[in-house]
Short mmCIF file of N, CA and C in Angstrom, two decimals:
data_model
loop_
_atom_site.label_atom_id
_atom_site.label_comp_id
_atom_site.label_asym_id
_atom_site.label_seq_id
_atom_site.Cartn_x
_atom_site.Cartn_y
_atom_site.Cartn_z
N UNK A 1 -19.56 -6.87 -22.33
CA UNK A 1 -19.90 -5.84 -21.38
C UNK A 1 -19.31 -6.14 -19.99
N UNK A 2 -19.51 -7.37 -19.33
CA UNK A 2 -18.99 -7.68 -17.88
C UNK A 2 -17.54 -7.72 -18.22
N UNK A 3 -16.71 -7.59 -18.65
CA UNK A 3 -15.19 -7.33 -19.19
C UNK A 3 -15.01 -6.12 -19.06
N UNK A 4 -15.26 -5.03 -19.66
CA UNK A 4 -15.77 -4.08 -19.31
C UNK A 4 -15.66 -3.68 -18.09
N UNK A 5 -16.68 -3.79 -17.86
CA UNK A 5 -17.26 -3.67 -16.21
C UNK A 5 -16.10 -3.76 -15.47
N UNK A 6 -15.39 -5.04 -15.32
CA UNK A 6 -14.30 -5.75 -14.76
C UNK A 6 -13.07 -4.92 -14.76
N UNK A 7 -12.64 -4.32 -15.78
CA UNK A 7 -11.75 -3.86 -16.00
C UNK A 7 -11.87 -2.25 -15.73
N UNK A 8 -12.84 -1.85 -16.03
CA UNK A 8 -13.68 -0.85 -15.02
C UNK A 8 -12.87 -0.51 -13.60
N UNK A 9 -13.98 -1.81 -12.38
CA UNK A 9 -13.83 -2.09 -11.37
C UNK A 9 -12.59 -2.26 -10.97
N UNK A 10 -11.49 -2.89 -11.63
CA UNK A 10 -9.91 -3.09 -11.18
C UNK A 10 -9.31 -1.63 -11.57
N UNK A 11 -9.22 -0.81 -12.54
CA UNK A 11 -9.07 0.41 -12.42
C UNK A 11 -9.11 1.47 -11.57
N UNK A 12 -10.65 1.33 -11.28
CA UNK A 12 -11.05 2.66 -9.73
C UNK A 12 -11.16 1.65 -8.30
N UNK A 13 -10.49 0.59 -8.52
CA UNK A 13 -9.73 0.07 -7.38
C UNK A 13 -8.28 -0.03 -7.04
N UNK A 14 -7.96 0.03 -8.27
CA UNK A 14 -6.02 0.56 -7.60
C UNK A 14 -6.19 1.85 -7.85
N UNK A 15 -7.18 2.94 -8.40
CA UNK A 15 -6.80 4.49 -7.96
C UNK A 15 -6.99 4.50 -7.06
N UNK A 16 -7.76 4.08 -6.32
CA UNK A 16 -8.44 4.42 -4.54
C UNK A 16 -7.23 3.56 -4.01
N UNK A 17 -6.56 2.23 -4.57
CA UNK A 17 -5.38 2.01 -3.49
C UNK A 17 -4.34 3.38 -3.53
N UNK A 18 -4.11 3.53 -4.69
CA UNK A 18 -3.32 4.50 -4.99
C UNK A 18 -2.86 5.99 -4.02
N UNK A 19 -4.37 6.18 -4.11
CA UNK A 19 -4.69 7.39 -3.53
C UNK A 19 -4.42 7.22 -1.73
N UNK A 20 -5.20 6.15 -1.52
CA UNK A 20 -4.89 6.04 0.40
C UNK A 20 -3.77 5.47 0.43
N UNK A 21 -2.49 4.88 -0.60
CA UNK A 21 -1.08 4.84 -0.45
C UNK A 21 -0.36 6.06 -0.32
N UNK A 22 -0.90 6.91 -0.68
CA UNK A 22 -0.49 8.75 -0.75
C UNK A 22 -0.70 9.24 -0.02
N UNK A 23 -1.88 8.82 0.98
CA UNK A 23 -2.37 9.67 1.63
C UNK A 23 -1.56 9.16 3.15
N UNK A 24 -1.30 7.73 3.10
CA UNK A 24 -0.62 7.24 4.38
C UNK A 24 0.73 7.82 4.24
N UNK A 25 1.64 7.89 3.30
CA UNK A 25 2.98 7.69 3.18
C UNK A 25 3.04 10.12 3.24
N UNK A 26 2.13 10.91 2.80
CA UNK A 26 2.17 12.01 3.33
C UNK A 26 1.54 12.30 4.91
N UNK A 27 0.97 11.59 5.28
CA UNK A 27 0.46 11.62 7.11
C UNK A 27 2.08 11.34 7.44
N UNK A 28 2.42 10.25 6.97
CA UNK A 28 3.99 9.71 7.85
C UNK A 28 4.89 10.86 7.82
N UNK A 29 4.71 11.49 6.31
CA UNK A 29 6.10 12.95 6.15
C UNK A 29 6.00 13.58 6.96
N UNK A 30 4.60 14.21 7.40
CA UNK A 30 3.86 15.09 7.92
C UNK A 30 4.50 14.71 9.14
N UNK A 31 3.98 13.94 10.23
CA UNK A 31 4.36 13.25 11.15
C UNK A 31 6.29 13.28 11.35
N UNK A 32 6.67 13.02 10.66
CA UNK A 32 8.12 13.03 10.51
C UNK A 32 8.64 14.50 10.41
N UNK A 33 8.08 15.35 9.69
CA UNK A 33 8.69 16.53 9.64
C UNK A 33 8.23 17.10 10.74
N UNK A 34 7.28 17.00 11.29
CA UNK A 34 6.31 18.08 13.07
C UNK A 34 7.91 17.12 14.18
N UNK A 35 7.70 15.97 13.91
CA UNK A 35 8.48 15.72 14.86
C UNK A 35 10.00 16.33 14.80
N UNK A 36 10.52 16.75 13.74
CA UNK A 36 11.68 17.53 13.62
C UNK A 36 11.60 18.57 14.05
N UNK A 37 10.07 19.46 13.85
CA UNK A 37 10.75 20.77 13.51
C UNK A 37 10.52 21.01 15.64
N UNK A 38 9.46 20.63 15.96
CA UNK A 38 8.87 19.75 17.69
C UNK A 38 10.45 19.88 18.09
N UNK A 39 11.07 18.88 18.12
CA UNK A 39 12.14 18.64 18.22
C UNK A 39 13.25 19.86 18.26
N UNK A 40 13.30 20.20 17.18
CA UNK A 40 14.52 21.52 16.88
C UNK A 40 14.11 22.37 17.68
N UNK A 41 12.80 22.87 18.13
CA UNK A 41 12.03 24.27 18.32
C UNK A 41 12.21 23.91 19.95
N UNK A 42 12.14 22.54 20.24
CA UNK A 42 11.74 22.62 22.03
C UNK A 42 13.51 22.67 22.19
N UNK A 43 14.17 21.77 21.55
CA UNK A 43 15.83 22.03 22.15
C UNK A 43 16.16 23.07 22.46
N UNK A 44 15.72 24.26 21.52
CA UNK A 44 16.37 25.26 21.70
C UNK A 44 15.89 26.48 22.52
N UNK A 45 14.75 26.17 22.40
CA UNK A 45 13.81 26.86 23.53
C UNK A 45 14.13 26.86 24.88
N UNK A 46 14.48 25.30 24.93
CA UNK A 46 14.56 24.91 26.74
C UNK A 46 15.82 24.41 27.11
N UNK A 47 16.78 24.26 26.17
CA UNK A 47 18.21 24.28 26.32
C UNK A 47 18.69 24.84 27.31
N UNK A 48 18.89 26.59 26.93
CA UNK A 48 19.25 27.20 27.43
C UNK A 48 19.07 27.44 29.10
N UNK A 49 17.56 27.73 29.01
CA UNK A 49 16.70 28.12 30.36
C UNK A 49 17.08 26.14 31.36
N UNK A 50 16.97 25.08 30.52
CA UNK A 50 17.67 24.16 31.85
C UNK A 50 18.84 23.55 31.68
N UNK A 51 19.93 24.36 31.10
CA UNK A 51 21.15 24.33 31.19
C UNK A 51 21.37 25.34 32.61
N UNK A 52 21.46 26.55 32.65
CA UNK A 52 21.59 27.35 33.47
C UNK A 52 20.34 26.90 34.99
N UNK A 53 19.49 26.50 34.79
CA UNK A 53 19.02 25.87 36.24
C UNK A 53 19.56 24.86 36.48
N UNK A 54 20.03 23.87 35.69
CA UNK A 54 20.89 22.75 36.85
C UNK A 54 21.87 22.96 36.76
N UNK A 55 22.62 23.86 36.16
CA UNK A 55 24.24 23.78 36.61
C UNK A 55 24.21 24.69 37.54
N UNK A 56 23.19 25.16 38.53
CA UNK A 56 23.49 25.53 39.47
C UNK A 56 24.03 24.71 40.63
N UNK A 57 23.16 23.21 40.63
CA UNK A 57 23.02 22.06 41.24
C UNK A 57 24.38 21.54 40.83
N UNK A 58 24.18 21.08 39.60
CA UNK A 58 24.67 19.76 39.40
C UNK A 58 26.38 20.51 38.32
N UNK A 59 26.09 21.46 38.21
CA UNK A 59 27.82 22.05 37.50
C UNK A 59 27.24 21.72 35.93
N UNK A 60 28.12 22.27 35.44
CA UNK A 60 27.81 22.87 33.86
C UNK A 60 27.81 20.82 33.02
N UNK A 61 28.92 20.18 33.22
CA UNK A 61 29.16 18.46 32.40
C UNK A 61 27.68 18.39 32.92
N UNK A 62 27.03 18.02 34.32
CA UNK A 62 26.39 17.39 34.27
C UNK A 62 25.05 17.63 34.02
N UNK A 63 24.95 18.89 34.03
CA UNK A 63 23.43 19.29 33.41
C UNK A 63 23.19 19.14 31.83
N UNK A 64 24.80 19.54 31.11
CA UNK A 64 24.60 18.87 29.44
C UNK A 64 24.12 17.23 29.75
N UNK A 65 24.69 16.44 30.58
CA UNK A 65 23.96 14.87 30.32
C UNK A 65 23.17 14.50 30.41
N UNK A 66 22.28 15.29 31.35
CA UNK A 66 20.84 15.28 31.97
C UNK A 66 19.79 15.72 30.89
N UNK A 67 20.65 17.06 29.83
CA UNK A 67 19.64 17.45 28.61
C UNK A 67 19.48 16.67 27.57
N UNK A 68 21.01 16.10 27.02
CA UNK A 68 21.24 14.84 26.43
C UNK A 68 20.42 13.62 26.25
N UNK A 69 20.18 13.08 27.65
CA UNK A 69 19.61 12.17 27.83
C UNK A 69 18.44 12.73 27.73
N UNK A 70 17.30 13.62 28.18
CA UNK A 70 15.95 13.56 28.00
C UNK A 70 15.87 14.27 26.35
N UNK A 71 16.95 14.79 25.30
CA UNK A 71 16.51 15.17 24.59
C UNK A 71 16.42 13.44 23.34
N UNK A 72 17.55 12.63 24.33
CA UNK A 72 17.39 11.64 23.16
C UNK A 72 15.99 10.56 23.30
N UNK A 73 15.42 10.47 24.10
CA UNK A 73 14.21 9.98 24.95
C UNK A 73 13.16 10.30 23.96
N UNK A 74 13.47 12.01 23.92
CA UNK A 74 12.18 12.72 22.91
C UNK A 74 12.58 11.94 21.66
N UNK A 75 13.52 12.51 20.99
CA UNK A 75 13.69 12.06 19.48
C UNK A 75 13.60 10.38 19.87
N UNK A 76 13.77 9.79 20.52
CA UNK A 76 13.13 8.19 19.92
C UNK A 76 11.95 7.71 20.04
N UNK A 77 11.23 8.62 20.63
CA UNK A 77 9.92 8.59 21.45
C UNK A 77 9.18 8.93 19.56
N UNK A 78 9.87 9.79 19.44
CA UNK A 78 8.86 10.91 17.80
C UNK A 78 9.57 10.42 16.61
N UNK A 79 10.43 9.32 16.66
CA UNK A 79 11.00 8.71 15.24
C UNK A 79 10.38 7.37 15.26
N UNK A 80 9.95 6.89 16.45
CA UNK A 80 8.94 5.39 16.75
C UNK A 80 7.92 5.75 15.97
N UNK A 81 7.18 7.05 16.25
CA UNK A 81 5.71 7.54 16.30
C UNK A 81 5.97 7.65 14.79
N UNK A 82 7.06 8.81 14.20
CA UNK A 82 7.22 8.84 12.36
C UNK A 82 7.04 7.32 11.82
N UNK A 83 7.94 6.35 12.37
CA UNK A 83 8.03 4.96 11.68
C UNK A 83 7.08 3.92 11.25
N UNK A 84 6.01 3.93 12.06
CA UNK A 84 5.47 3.27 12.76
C UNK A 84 4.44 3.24 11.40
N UNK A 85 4.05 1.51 10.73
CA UNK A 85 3.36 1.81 9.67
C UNK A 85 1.46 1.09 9.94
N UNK A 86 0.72 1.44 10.33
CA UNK A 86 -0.75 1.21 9.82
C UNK A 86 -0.85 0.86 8.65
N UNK A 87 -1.76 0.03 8.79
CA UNK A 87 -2.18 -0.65 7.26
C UNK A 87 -3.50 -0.16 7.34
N UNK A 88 -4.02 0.78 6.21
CA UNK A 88 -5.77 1.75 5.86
C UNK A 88 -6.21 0.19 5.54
N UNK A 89 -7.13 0.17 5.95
CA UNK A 89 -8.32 -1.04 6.12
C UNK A 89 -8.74 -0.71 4.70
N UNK A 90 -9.05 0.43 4.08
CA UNK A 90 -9.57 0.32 3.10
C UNK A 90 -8.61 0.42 1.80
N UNK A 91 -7.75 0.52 1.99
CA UNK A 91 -6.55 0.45 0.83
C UNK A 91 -6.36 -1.17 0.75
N UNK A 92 -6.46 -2.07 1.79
CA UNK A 92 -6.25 -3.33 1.59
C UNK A 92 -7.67 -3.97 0.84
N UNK A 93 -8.87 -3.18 0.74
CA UNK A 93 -10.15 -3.89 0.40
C UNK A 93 -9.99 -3.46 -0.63
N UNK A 94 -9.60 -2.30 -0.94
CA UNK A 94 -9.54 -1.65 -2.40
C UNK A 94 -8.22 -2.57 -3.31
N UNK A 95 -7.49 -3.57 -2.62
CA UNK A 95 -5.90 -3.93 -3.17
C UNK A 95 -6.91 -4.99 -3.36
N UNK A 96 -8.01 -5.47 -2.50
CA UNK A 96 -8.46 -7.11 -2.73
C UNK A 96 -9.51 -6.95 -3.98
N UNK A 97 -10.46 -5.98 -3.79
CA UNK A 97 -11.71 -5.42 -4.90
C UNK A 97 -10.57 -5.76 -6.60
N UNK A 98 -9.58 -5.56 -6.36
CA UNK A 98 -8.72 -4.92 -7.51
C UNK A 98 -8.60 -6.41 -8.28
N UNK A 99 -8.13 -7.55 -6.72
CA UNK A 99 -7.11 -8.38 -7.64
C UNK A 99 -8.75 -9.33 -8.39
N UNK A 100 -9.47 -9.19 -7.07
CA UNK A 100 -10.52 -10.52 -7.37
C UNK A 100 -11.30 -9.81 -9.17
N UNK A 101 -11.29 -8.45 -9.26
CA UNK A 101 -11.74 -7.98 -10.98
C UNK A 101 -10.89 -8.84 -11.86
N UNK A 102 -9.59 -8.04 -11.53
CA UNK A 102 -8.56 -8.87 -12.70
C UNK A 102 -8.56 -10.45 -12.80
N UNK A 103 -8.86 -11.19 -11.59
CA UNK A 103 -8.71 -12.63 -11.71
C UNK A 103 -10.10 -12.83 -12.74
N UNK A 104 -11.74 -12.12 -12.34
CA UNK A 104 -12.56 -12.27 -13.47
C UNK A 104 -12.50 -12.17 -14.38
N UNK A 105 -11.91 -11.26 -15.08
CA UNK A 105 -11.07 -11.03 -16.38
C UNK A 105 -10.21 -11.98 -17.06
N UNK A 106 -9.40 -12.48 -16.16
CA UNK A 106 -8.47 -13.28 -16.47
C UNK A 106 -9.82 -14.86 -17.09
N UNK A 107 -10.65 -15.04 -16.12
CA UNK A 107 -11.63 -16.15 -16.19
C UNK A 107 -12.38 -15.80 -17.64
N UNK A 108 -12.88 -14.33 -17.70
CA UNK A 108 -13.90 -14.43 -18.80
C UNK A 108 -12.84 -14.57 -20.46
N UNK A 109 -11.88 -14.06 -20.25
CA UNK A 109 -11.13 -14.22 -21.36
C UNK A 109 -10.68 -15.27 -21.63
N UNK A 110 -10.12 -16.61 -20.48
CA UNK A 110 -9.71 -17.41 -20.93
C UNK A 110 -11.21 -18.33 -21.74
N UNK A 111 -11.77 -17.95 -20.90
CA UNK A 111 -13.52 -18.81 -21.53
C UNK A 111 -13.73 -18.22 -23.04
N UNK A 112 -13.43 -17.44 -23.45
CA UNK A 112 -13.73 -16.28 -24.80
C UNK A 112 -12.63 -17.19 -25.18
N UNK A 113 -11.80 -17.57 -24.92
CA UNK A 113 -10.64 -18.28 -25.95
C UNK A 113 -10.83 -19.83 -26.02
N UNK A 114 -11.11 -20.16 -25.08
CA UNK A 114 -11.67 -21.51 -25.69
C UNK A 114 -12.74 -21.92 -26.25
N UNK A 115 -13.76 -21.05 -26.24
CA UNK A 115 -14.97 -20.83 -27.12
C UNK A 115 -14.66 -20.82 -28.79
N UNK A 116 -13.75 -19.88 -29.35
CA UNK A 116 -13.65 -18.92 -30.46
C UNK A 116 -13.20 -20.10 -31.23
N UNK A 117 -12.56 -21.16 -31.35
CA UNK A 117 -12.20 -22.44 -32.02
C UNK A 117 -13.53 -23.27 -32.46
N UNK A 118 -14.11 -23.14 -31.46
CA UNK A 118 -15.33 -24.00 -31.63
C UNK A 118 -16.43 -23.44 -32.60
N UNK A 119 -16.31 -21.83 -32.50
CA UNK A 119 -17.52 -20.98 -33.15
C UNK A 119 -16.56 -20.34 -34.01
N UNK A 120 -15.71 -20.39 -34.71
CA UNK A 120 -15.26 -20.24 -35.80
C UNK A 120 -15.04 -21.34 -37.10
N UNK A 121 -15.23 -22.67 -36.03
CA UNK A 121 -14.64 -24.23 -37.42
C UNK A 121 -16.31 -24.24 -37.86
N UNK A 122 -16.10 -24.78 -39.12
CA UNK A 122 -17.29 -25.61 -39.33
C UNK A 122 -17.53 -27.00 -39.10
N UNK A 123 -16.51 -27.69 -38.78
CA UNK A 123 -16.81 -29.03 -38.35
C UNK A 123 -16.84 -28.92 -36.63
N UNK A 124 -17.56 -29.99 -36.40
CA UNK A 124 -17.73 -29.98 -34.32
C UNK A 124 -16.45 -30.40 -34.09
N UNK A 125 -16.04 -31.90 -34.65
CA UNK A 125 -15.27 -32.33 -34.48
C UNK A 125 -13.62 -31.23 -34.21
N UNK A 126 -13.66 -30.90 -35.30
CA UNK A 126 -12.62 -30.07 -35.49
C UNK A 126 -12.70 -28.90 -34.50
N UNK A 127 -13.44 -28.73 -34.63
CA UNK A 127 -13.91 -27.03 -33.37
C UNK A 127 -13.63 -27.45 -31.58
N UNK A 128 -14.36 -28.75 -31.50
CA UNK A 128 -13.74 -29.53 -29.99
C UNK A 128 -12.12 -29.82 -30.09
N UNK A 129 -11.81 -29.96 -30.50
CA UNK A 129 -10.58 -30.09 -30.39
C UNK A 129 -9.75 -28.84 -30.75
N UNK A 130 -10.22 -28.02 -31.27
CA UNK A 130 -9.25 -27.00 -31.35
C UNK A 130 -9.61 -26.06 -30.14
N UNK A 131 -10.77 -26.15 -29.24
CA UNK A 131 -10.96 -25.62 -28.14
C UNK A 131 -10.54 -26.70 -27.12
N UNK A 132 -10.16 -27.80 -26.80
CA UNK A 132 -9.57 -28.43 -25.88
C UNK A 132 -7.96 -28.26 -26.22
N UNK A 133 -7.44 -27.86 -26.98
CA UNK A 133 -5.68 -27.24 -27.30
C UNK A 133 -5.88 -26.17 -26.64
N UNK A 134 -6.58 -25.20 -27.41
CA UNK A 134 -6.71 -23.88 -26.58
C UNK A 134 -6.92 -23.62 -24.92
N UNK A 135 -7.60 -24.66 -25.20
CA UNK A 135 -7.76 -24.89 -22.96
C UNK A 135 -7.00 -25.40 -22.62
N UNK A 136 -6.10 -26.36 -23.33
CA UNK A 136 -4.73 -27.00 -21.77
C UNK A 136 -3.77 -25.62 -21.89
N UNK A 137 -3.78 -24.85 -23.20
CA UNK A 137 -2.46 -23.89 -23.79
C UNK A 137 -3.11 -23.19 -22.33
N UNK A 138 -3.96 -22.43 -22.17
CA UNK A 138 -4.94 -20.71 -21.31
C UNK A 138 -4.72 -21.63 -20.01
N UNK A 139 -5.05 -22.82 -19.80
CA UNK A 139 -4.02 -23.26 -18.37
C UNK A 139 -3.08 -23.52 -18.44
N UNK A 140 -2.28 -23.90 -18.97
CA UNK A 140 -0.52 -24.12 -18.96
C UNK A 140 -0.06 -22.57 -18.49
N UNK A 141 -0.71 -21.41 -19.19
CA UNK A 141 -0.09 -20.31 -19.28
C UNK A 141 -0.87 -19.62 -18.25
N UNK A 142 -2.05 -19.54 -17.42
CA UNK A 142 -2.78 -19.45 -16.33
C UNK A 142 -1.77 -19.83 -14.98
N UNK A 143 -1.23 -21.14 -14.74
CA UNK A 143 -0.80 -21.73 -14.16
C UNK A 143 1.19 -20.75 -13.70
N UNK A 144 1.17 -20.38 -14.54
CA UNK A 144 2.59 -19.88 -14.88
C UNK A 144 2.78 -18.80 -14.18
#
């Protein structure tokens, strides 16, 4: 039954990692695509209207450098903000819930295997020793 259980518990702990891995990596798209479309929608909006106010000043070259420069400011300002990765506090408890099941698992089975020699021989003798093979083999291969 606690095998079970275990295997249970490591299951609806990597769906829940699963799920807040999905849910971070669509916030980031999300985030990444607003900042494009942000981006596309204000260039072109305000292009125009402060192209024609500073090249009154400053002549037509130098008001493109002036837009240039604050439009590349934006886009690195909103590709930092897309990039930028958080780790969900609970996707990492749900990654730890996950491994510490499977390592129980890993424990109750290797114990179920060095048992089954012993409660299958009819001699002790014979049964201890075929469960001390079985236990260096489930650590040799534990270890690995």
């Amino acid at each position: 039954m606690r095998l079970i259980s275990l295997l249970r518990l490591a299951a609806q702990a990597e769906t829940l990692r699963w799920k807040r891995t999905g849910r971070g990596v669509a916030i980031q798209a999300a985030l990444g695509a607003g900042a494009a479309v942000f981006g596309l929608m204000l260039l072109i909006m305000l292009h125009v209207a402060a192209l024609i106010w500073l090249a009154r000043d400053q002549g037509g070259a130098g008001a493109a450098l002036i837009i240039a420069a604050v439009d590349l400011v934006v886009a690195g300002l909103l590709g930092w903000l897309a990039a930028r990765h958080a780790e969900d506090p609970i996707q990492v408890e749900a990654q730890r819930v996950r491994d510490d099941a499977l390592r129980q698992v890993g424990d109750t089975a290797s114990r179920a295997m060095m048992l089954a020699p012993l409660l299958r021989s009819r001699s002790v003798k014979k049964g201890l020793l075929g469960a001390a093979v079985t236990a260096a083999v489930v650590g040799f291969i534990a270890k690995r």
